[in-house]
Amino acid sequence: MAAAVGRVLRLGGRWSAAGGPRAQALRLIYTTTPVQRKNVGASGPEKYTEEFIKKQIEEFNLGKRHLANMMGEDPETFTQEDIDRAIAYLFPSGLFDKQARPMMKHPTEIFPEQRKIQWGEDGRPFHFLFYTGKQSYYSLMHETYEKLLNVQKYQDQLTAQDLLPQKEKKNLAGSRWLTKIELEEMLLEKLSDDDYSRFIQLLEKLMTLPCGDTEEKHIQKFSKEVPAQLKKVVIEPLKYDERGVAFSTGEGTRKTAKATVVVYDNGTGKITVNGIDILHYFPVLQDREQLLFPFQFLDRVGKHDMVCTVSGGGRSTQAGAIRLASAKALRSFVTEKEVEFMRQAGLLTLDPRVKERKKPGQEGARRKFTWKKR
């Protein structure tokens, strides 16, 4: 029954005009007309025509209005979240796969956007790249490469006049490139991994040019801003000791290790752990590199002194706990933008990995007992 309901609701809901809302819902569930039995996914290209989409939108709006009346809500303010909540209440399903559950969404979300006709009445394609099979992709590559050549030509003219500006390296920490799936949805074409990587490399080359800012609008079409997630995090202000030296504290954990650090400003890079110098407490170079990575990331090595107190776990675990604690303490010394870069680099994220437990009937967490024939 759930499959039948889901199939009907995906079509936007075909409701009968007679009877009350409850009778309409029951009639919707148990009606098995040839129209409902028709497989919309295999009904041919006519399902993507404008008339078909328009009809589905009308049926969806009608079904949404009936559903809102059944739930006692205002149809004008009935949102998609309200629709999902009503479907879950009226047609509860125990299916684990969400795609197999009944749903009712706008037709533009169910039926993907289709490409326009690519050839004329005489059978000839409109675009000269039609027979490549990926005309939108190769058109985009041609366009981007042409912009790259124009920027290089403009740079050569400025270089000849000794007017080439000194461009700082652009940081993309606050944004990202479109993913392969997002680019495919934009172009309405399937791309391979090599196609996607070639296009991203071309964009990166265009962006790194000294005069690449002239094509910033074209580059921004294929990048998305990463929303900041630190608005709810309260960063403690700097404190001052009796000498007037600014300091900040932080706490961190890793497995069973717990660390508390105090980072002082205007230092010489001296670090002590439980009263012992870092070179003696962490003789392994890898542990020291992990501990100092937040300072290296912010280019603050040798500018701060740090006093650490750590307990529990081994040396590697303690180094991870001190790294998290020092990264949290350094937030008070840097700007909000640098704090966002730290978050995106994973410096402010707790490492959730722990030792996996031994399983009964096995030699270890994953290892099985050696099988012996006799």
Tab-separated table of N, CA, C and O in Angstrom, residues 144-156 158-159 163-170 172 177 202-223:
chain	number	residue	atom	x	y	z
A	144	THR	N	36.202	29.040	-21.180
A	144	THR	CA	37.145	29.304	-20.093
A	144	THR	C	38.564	29.459	-20.620
A	144	THR	O	39.319	30.332	-20.172
A	145	TYR	N	38.946	28.617	-21.582
A	145	TYR	CA	40.301	28.714	-22.122
A	145	TYR	C	40.476	30.011	-22.911
A	145	TYR	O	41.567	30.620	-22.907
A	146	GLU	N	39.426	30.454	-23.588
A	146	GLU	CA	39.501	31.729	-24.310
A	146	GLU	C	39.692	32.884	-23.333
A	146	GLU	O	40.469	33.813	-23.602
A	147	LYS	N	39.017	32.832	-22.196
A	147	LYS	CA	39.214	33.863	-21.182
A	147	LYS	C	40.622	33.810	-20.628
A	147	LYS	O	41.229	34.864	-20.334
A	148	LEU	N	41.178	32.607	-20.490
A	148	LEU	CA	42.554	32.460	-20.011
A	148	LEU	C	43.537	33.107	-20.985
A	148	LEU	O	44.463	33.826	-20.578
A	149	LEU	N	43.336	32.895	-22.282
A	149	LEU	CA	44.221	33.492	-23.288
A	149	LEU	C	44.093	35.011	-23.295
A	149	LEU	O	45.095	35.728	-23.455
A	150	ASN	N	42.880	35.517	-23.122
A	150	ASN	CA	42.685	36.970	-23.095
A	150	ASN	C	43.375	37.596	-21.890
A	150	ASN	O	43.971	38.680	-21.995
A	151	VAL	N	43.321	36.922	-20.753
A	151	VAL	CA	43.991	37.443	-19.554
A	151	VAL	C	45.503	37.427	-19.744
A	151	VAL	O	46.201	38.390	-19.372
A	152	GLN	N	46.025	36.355	-20.310
A	152	GLN	CA	47.467	36.292	-20.563
A	152	GLN	C	47.907	37.375	-21.549
A	152	GLN	O	48.972	37.985	-21.393
A	153	LYS	N	47.093	37.630	-22.551
A	153	LYS	CA	47.413	38.692	-23.520
A	153	LYS	C	47.418	40.057	-22.845
A	153	LYS	O	48.296	40.900	-23.094
A	154	TYR	N	46.447	40.279	-21.970
A	154	TYR	CA	46.384	41.544	-21.233
A	154	TYR	C	47.584	41.699	-20.306
A	154	TYR	O	48.146	42.795	-20.148
A	155	GLN	N	48.012	40.579	-19.688
A	155	GLN	CA	49.185	40.612	-18.829
A	155	GLN	C	50.444	40.960	-19.611
A	155	GLN	O	51.292	41.731	-19.135
A	156	ASP	N	50.584	40.407	-20.797
A	156	ASP	CA	51.762	40.706	-21.616
A	156	ASP	C	51.816	42.190	-21.966
A	156	ASP	O	52.899	42.798	-22.002
A	158	LEU	N	50.609	44.671	-20.129
A	158	LEU	CA	51.011	45.394	-18.930
A	158	LEU	C	52.484	45.176	-18.615
A	158	LEU	O	53.167	46.096	-18.136
A	159	THR	N	52.976	43.955	-18.857
A	159	THR	CA	54.392	43.674	-18.598
A	159	THR	C	55.284	44.504	-19.508
A	159	THR	O	56.347	44.992	-19.088
A	163	LEU	N	53.708	47.747	-15.916
A	163	LEU	CA	52.546	48.094	-15.104
A	163	LEU	C	51.872	46.870	-14.503
A	163	LEU	O	50.736	46.969	-14.025
A	164	LEU	N	52.555	45.726	-14.530
A	164	LEU	CA	51.939	44.496	-14.026
A	164	LEU	C	51.777	44.589	-12.513
A	164	LEU	O	52.761	44.785	-11.786
A	165	PRO	N	50.550	44.467	-11.981
A	165	PRO	CA	50.346	44.583	-10.530
A	165	PRO	C	50.857	43.346	-9.799
A	165	PRO	O	50.901	42.242	-10.342
A	166	GLN	N	51.229	43.553	-8.544
A	166	GLN	CA	51.645	42.461	-7.686
A	166	GLN	C	50.412	41.883	-7.008
A	166	GLN	O	49.772	42.538	-6.184
A	167	LYS	N	50.055	40.673	-7.388
A	167	LYS	CA	48.831	40.052	-6.873
A	167	LYS	C	49.162	39.122	-5.717
A	167	LYS	O	50.086	38.315	-5.802
A	168	GLU	N	48.398	39.271	-4.631
A	168	GLU	CA	48.538	38.365	-3.509
A	168	GLU	C	47.839	37.042	-3.817
A	168	GLU	O	46.842	37.016	-4.547
A	169	LYS	N	48.352	35.988	-3.241
A	169	LYS	CA	47.761	34.674	-3.461
A	169	LYS	C	46.370	34.619	-2.845
A	169	LYS	O	46.180	34.890	-1.665
A	170	LYS	N	45.377	34.283	-3.661
A	170	LYS	CA	43.999	34.248	-3.195
A	170	LYS	C	43.740	32.999	-2.380
A	170	LYS	O	44.114	31.896	-2.775
A	172	LEU	N	41.145	30.349	-0.862
A	172	LEU	CA	39.805	29.818	-1.097
A	172	LEU	C	39.252	29.091	0.120
A	172	LEU	O	38.376	28.251	-0.003
A	177	TRP	N	34.923	24.818	-4.806
A	177	TRP	CA	34.465	24.624	-6.178
A	177	TRP	C	33.190	23.789	-6.190
A	177	TRP	O	32.909	23.045	-5.243
A	202	LEU	N	41.774	24.053	-14.963
A	202	LEU	CA	41.743	25.238	-15.815
A	202	LEU	C	41.266	26.456	-15.025
A	202	LEU	O	41.813	27.565	-15.185
A	203	LEU	N	40.268	26.283	-14.161
A	203	LEU	CA	39.801	27.385	-13.329
A	203	LEU	C	40.879	27.846	-12.355
A	203	LEU	O	41.075	29.058	-12.145
A	204	GLU	N	41.588	26.888	-11.743
A	204	GLU	CA	42.646	27.249	-10.800
A	204	GLU	C	43.782	27.988	-11.503
A	204	GLU	O	44.366	28.926	-10.940
A	205	LYS	N	44.098	27.581	-12.718
A	205	LYS	CA	45.136	28.279	-13.475
A	205	LYS	C	44.704	29.698	-13.803
A	205	LYS	O	45.506	30.643	-13.716
A	206	LEU	N	43.444	29.884	-14.165
A	206	LEU	CA	42.931	31.211	-14.455
A	206	LEU	C	42.926	32.085	-13.207
A	206	LEU	O	43.227	33.287	-13.266
A	207	MET	N	42.623	31.497	-12.066
A	207	MET	CA	42.538	32.269	-10.832
A	207	MET	C	43.914	32.700	-10.325
A	207	MET	O	44.060	33.762	-9.718
A	208	THR	N	44.947	31.892	-10.572
A	208	THR	CA	46.276	32.205	-10.065
A	208	THR	C	47.017	33.231	-10.906
A	208	THR	O	48.094	33.678	-10.501
A	209	LEU	N	46.479	33.608	-12.056
A	209	LEU	CA	47.148	34.621	-12.873
A	209	LEU	C	47.087	35.975	-12.177
A	209	LEU	O	46.113	36.286	-11.487
A	210	PRO	N	48.131	36.821	-12.336
A	210	PRO	CA	48.118	38.148	-11.672
A	210	PRO	C	46.919	38.999	-12.049
A	210	PRO	O	46.438	39.776	-11.230
A	211	CYS	N	46.435	38.878	-13.268
A	211	CYS	CA	45.271	39.658	-13.715
A	211	CYS	C	44.013	38.802	-13.794
A	211	CYS	O	43.073	39.133	-14.533
A	212	GLY	N	43.983	37.700	-13.074
A	212	GLY	CA	42.818	36.820	-13.120
A	212	GLY	C	41.571	37.427	-12.513
A	212	GLY	O	40.463	36.925	-12.728
A	213	ASP	N	41.726	38.523	-11.749
A	213	ASP	CA	40.552	39.164	-11.152
A	213	ASP	C	39.620	39.750	-12.201
A	213	ASP	O	38.454	40.025	-11.904
A	214	THR	N	40.126	39.982	-13.406
A	214	THR	CA	39.261	40.526	-14.453
A	214	THR	C	38.155	39.548	-14.843
A	214	THR	O	37.122	39.957	-15.382
A	215	GLU	N	38.363	38.259	-14.607
A	215	GLU	CA	37.356	37.234	-14.904
A	215	GLU	C	36.780	36.646	-13.624
A	215	GLU	O	36.423	35.470	-13.570
A	216	GLU	N	36.694	37.471	-12.585
A	216	GLU	CA	36.212	36.976	-11.292
A	216	GLU	C	34.755	36.545	-11.367
A	216	GLU	O	34.349	35.571	-10.722
A	217	LYS	N	33.939	37.232	-12.155
A	217	LYS	CA	32.533	36.850	-12.278
A	217	LYS	C	32.389	35.460	-12.875
A	217	LYS	O	31.536	34.673	-12.454
A	218	HIS	N	33.236	35.143	-13.873
A	218	HIS	CA	33.170	33.807	-14.478
A	218	HIS	C	33.615	32.741	-13.483
A	218	HIS	O	33.036	31.641	-13.441
A	219	ILE	N	34.617	33.056	-12.663
A	219	ILE	CA	35.107	32.078	-11.678
A	219	ILE	C	34.072	31.847	-10.588
A	219	ILE	O	33.866	30.715	-10.124
A	220	GLN	N	33.377	32.919	-10.181
A	220	GLN	CA	32.401	32.782	-9.104
A	220	GLN	C	31.188	31.941	-9.499
A	220	GLN	O	30.485	31.442	-8.632
A	221	LYS	N	30.949	31.779	-10.803
A	221	LYS	CA	29.842	30.924	-11.226
A	221	LYS	C	30.045	29.478	-10.794
A	221	LYS	O	29.067	28.737	-10.615
A	222	PHE	N	31.293	29.070	-10.638
A	222	PHE	CA	31.605	27.664	-10.363
A	222	PHE	C	32.186	27.478	-8.964
A	222	PHE	O	32.867	26.491	-8.699
A	223	SER	N	31.946	28.420	-8.075
A	223	SER	CA	32.372	28.295	-6.681
A	223	SER	C	31.197	28.652	-5.780
A	223	SER	O	30.283	29.384	-6.178
